[in-house]
Coordinates of C-alpha atoms and ligand atoms in Angstrom, one line a residue:
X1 CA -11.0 -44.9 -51.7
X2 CA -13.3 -43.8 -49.0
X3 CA -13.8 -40.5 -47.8
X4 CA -17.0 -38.5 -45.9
X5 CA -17.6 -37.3 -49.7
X6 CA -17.1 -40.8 -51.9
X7 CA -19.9 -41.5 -49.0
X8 CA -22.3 -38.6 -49.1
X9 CA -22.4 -38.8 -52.9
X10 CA -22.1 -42.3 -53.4
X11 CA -19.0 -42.5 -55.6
X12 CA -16.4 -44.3 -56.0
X13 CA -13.0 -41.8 -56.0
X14 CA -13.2 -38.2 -54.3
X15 CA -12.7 -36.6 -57.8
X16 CA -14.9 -33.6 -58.3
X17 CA -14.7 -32.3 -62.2
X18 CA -15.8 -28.3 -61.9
X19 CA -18.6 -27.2 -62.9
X20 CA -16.7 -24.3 -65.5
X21 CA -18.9 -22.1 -67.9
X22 CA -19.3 -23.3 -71.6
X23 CA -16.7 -25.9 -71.0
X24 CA -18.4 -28.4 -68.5
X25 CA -21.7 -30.0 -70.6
X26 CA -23.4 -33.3 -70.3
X27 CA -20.7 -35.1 -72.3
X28 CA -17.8 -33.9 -70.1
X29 CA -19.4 -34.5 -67.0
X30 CA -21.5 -37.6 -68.0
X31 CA -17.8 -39.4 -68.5
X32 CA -16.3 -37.9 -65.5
X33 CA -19.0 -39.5 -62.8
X34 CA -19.1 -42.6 -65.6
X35 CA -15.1 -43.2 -64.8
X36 CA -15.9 -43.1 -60.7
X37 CA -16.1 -39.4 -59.8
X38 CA -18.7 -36.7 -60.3
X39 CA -19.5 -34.4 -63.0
X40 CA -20.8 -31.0 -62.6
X41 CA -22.5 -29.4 -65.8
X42 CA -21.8 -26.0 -65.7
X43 CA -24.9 -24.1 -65.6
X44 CA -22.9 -20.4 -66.3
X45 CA -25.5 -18.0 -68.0
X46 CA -27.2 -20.4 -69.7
X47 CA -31.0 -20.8 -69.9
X48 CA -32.7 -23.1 -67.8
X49 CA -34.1 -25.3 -70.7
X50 CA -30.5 -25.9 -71.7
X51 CA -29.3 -27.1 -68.1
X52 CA -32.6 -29.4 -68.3
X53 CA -31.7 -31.2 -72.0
X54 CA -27.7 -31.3 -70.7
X55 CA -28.8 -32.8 -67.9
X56 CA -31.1 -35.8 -69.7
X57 CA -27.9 -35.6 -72.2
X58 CA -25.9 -37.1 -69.3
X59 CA -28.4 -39.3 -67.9
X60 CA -28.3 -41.0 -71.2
X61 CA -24.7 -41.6 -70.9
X62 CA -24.4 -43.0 -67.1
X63 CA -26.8 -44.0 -64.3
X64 CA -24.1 -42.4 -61.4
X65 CA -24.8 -39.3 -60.1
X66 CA -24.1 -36.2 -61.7
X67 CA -24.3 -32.2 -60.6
X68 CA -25.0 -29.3 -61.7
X69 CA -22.9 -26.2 -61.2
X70 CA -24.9 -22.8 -60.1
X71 CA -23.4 -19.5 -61.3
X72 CA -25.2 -17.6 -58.6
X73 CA -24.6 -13.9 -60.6
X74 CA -26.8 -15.5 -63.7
X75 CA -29.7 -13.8 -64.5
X76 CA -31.3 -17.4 -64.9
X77 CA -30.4 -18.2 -61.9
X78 CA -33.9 -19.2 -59.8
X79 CA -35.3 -20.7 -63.4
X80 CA -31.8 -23.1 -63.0
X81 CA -32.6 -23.7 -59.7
X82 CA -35.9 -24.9 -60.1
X83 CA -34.4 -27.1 -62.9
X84 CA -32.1 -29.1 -61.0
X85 CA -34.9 -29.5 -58.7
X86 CA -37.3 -31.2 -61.4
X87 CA -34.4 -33.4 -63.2
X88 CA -33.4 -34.8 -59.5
X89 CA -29.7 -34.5 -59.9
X90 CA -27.7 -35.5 -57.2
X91 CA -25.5 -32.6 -56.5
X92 CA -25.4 -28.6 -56.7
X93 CA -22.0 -26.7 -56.4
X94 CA -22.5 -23.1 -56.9
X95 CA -20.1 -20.4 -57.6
X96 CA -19.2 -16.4 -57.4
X97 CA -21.9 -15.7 -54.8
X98 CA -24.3 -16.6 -51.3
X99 CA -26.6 -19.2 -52.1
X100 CA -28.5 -19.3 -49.0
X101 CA -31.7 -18.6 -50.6
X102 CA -31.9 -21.6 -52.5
X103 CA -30.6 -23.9 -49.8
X104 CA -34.0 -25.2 -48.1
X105 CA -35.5 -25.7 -51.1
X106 CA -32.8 -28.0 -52.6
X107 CA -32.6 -29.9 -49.0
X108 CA -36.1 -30.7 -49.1
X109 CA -35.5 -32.3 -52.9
X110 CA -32.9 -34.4 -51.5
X111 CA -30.1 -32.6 -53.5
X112 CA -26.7 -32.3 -51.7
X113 CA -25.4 -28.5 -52.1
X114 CA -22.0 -27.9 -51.7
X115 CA -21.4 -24.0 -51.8
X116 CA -17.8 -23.0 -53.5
X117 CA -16.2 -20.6 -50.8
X118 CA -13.1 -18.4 -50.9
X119 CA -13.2 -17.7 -47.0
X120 CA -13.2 -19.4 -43.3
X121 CA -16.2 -16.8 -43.0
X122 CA -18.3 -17.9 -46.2
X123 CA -18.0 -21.5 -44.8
X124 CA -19.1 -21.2 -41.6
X125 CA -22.0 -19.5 -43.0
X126 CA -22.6 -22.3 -45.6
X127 CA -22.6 -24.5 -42.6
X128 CA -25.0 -23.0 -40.3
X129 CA -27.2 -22.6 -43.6
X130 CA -27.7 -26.9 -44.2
X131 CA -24.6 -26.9 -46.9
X132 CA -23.7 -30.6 -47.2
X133 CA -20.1 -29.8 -47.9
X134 CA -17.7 -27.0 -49.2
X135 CA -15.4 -26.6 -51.7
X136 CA -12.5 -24.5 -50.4
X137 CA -10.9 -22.7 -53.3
X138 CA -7.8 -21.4 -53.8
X139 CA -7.2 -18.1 -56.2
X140 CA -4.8 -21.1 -58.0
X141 CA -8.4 -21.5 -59.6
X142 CA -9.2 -20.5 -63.3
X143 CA -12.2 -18.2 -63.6
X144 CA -13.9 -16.0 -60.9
X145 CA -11.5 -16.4 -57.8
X146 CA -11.0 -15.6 -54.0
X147 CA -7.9 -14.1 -52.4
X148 CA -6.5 -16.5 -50.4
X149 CA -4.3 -19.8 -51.6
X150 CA -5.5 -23.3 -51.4
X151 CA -2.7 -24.5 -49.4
X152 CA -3.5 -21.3 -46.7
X153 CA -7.6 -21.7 -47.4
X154 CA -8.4 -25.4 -47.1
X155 CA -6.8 -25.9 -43.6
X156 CA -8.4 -23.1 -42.3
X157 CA -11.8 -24.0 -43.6
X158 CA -11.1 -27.5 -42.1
X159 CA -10.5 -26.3 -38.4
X160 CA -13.1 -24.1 -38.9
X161 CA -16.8 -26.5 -40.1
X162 CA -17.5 -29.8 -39.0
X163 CA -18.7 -30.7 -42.7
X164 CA -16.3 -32.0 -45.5
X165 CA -13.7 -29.9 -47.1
X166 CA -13.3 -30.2 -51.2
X167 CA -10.0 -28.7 -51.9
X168 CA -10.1 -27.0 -55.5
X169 CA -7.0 -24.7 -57.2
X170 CA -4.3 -25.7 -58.5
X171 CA -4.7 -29.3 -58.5
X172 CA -3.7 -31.2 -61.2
X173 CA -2.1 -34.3 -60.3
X174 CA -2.0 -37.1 -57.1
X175 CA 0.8 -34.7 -56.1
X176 CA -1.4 -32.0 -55.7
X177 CA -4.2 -34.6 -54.5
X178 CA -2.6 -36.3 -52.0
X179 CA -1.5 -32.7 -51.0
X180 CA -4.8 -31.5 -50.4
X181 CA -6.4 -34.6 -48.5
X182 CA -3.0 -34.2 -46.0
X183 CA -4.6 -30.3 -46.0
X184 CA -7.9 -32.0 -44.2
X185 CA -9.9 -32.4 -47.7
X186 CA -12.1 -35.4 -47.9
X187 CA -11.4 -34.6 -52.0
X188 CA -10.7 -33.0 -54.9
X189 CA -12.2 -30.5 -57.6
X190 CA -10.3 -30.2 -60.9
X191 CA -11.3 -28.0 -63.8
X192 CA -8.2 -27.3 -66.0
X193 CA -7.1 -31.1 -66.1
X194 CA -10.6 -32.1 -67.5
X195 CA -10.7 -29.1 -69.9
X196 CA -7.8 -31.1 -72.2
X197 CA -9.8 -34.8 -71.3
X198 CA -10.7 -36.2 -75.3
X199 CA -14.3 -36.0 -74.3
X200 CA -14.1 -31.8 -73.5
X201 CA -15.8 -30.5 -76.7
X202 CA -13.8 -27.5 -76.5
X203 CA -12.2 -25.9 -79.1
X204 CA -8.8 -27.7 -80.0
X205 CA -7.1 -24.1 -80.3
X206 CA -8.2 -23.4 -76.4
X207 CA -6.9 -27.0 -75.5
X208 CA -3.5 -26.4 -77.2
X209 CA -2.9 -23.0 -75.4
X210 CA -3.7 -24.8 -71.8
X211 CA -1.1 -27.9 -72.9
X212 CA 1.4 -25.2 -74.2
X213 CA 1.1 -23.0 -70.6
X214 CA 4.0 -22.3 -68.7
X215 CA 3.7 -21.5 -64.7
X216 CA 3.5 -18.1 -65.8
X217 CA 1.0 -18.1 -68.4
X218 CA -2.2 -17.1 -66.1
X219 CA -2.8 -13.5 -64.9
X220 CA -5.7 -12.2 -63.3
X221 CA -7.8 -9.2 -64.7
X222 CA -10.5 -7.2 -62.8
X223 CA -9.2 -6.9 -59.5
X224 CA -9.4 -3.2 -59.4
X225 CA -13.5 -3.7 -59.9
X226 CA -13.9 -6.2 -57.7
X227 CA -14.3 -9.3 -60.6
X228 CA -10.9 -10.8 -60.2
X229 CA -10.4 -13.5 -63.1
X230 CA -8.1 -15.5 -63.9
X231 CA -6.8 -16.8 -67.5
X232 CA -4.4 -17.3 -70.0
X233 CA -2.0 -14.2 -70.7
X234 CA -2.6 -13.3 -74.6
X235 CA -3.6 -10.0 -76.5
X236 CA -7.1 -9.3 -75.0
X237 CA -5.6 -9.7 -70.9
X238 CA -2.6 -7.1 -72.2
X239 CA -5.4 -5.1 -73.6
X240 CA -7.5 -5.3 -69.9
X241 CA -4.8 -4.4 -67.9
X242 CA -3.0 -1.9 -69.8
X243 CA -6.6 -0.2 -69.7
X244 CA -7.6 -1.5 -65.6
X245 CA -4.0 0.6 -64.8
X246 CA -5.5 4.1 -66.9
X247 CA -8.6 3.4 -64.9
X248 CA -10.6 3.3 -68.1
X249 CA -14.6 2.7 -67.4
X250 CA -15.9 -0.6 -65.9
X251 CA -18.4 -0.6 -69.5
X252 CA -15.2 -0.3 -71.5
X253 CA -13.9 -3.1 -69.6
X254 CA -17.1 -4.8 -70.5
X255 CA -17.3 -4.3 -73.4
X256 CA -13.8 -5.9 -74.0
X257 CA -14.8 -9.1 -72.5
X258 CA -18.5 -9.5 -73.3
X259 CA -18.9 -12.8 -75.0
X260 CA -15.1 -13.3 -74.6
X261 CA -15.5 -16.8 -72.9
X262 CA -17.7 -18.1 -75.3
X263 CA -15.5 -16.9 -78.6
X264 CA -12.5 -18.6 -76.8
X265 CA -14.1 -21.7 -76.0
X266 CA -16.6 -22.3 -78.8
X267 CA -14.8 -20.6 -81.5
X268 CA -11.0 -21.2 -80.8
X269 CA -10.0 -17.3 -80.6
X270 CA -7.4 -17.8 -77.9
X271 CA -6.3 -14.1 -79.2
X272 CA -9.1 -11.5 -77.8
X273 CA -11.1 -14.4 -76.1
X274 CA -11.2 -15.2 -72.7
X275 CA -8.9 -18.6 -72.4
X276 CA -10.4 -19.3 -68.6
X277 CA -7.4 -21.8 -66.6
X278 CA -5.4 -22.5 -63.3
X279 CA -2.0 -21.6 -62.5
X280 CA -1.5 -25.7 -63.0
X281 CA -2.0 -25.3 -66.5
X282 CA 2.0 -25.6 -66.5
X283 CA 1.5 -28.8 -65.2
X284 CA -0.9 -30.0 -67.4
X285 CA 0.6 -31.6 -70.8
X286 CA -1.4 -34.4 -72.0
X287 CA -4.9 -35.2 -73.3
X288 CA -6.5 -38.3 -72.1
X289 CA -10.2 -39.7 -71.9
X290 CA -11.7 -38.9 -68.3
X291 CA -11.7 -42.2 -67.2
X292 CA -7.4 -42.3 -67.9
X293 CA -7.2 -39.0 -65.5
X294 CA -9.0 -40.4 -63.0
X295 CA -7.3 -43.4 -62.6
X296 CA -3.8 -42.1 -63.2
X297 CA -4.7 -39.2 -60.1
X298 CA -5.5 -42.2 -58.1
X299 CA -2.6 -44.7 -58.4
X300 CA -0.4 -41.5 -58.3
X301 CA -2.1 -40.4 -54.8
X302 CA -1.7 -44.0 -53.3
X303 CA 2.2 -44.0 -55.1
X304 CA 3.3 -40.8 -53.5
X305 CA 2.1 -41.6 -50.2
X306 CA 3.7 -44.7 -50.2
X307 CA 6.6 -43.2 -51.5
X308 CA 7.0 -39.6 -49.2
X309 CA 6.6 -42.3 -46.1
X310 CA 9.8 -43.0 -45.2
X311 CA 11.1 -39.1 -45.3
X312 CA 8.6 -38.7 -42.2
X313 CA 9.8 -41.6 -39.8
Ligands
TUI401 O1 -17.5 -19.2 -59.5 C1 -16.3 -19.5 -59.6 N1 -15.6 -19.3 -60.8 C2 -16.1 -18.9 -61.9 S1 -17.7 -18.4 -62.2 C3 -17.4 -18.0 -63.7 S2 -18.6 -17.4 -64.8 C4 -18.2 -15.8 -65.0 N2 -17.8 -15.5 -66.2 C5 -17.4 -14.3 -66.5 C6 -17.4 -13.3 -65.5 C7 -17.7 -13.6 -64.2 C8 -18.1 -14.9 -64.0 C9 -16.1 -18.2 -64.0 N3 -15.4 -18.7 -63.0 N4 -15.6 -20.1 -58.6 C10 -16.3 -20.2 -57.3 C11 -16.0 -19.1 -56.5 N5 -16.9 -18.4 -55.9 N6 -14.8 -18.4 -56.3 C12 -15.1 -17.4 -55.5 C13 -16.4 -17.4 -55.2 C14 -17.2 -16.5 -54.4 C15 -17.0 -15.2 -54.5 C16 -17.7 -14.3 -53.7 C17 -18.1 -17.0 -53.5 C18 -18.9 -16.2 -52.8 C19 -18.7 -14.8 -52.9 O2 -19.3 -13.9 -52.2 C20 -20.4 -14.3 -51.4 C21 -20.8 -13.2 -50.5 O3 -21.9 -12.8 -50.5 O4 -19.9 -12.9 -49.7

């Protein structure tokens, strides 16, 4: 396949795997660009040193290219930056913020930034700022997300920048693949297909809520302070919301999900800890190795074109 992306990046499928906090490390991503896409290690909070030995982790594993992902609210964040710049990845995406600062200096290091955005506004900006590309996502998304939908997003941030579009939310098959390149994407970002892929080292118990999800299963806490996430409905997001509706404290609500990610990820506690995932999670029902996603998205893609042809003449 050959899109503006598979050619900036110098890949083989437009595949993107996200770059989602405790979940994406050198392993995950390292077999994701190894199978023909790209793998973003997800730099979250985490210390610069530890984005610099996941990084050399991955490099062990393939020679392809491989990202990083930026959380742009970390307070690590210009140590991480620096980072990526001395271990020469490929790729930056960043995520829940403006990354304009950072933009020349990466440029100059040859790195291709491609800024997450939840607006036609946030793009345009991205654009006029150097960004290589965009990821348009939908509040489909697991995680920190955006108000608008991928279906309404992507073909407004399309019309809108002369750079390519990376769909991202709620994609989880070539369905939704095939979908989003018809949307004007030049590719995809996935995050809660790869959390289930064998190589994810998450905790099995997190991986068994995401293959038990319904369509229903996701909710989205924090929108009345402005930190609208979304994950898997269990006792800690009844907790959250039953206290965001008494407008108890934003500390309070802090202190409920401090570490909450982490304890569901790393420790299985898909009870009180935060289990991060798209509205596809429904979808989503099998684990398989990286490379198997990859090339099941793509022989689906090519089958349901081939397939939803004749509808249209
Ligand atoms: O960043 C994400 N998703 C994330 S980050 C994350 S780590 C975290 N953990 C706990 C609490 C908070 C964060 C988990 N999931 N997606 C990309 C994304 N970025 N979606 C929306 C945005 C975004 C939001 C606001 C981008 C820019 C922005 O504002 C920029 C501005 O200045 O207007």
């Amino acid at each position: 396949m050959k899109t503006k992306i598979t050619e900036l990046l110098g890949i083989e499928y437009p595949v993107i795997q996200g770059g989602m906090a405790w979940v994406a490390d050198a392993q995950l991503a390292a077999h994701v660009s190894k199978a023909g896409g790209i793998g973003f290690i997800g730099a979250a909070n985490a210390p610069a040193e530890w984005v610099r030995q996941e990084i050399r982790k991955a490099r062990e594993i393939t020679d392809k290219p491989i990202g990083v992902n930026i959380m742009l609210l970390s307070e690590h964040v210009d140590e991480v930056v620096k980072a990526v710049i001395e271990e020469h990845v490929e790729a930056v995406t960043t995520g829940a913020g403006n990354p304009g600062k950072y933009m020349q200096e990466w440029k100059a290091a040859n790195i291709k930034v491609m800024p997450v955005v939840a607006s036609v506004a946030l793009a345009k900006m991205m654009e006029r700022a150097g960004a290589d590309a965009v990821v348009a996502e939908g509040m489909e998304s697991g995680g920190h997300i955006g108000e608008q939908t991928t279906m309404t997003l992507v073909p407004q941030v399309a019309d809108a920048v002369k750079i390519p579009v990376i769909a991202a939310g709620g994609i989880g098959d070539g369905r939704g693949m095939a979908a989003a390149l018809m949307l004007g994407a030049s590719a995809v970002q996935l995050g809660t297909r790869f959390i289930v892929a064998k190589e994810s080292t998450v905790n099995q118990l997190y991986k068994d809520r995401v293959l038990a999800a319904k369509d229903i299963d996701s909710v989205v806490t924090g929108r009345k302070n402005g930190h609208p996430i979304r994950s898997l409905r269990n006792q800690m997001t009844r907790q959250y919301l039953e206290m965001e509706k008494n407008d108890v404290s934003f500390e309070e609500l802090e202190h409920l999900t401090l570490g909450a990610l982490r304890r569901a990820v790393v420790e299985g506690d898909v009870k009180m800890g935060t289990v991060m995932a798209g509205q596809i999670a429904g979808l989503i029902n099998k684990e398989q190795t990286c490379e198997e996603i990859i090339r099941e998205l793509i022989d689906e893609t090519r089958a349901v074109y081939e397939e939803r042809r004749s509808i249209i003449q």
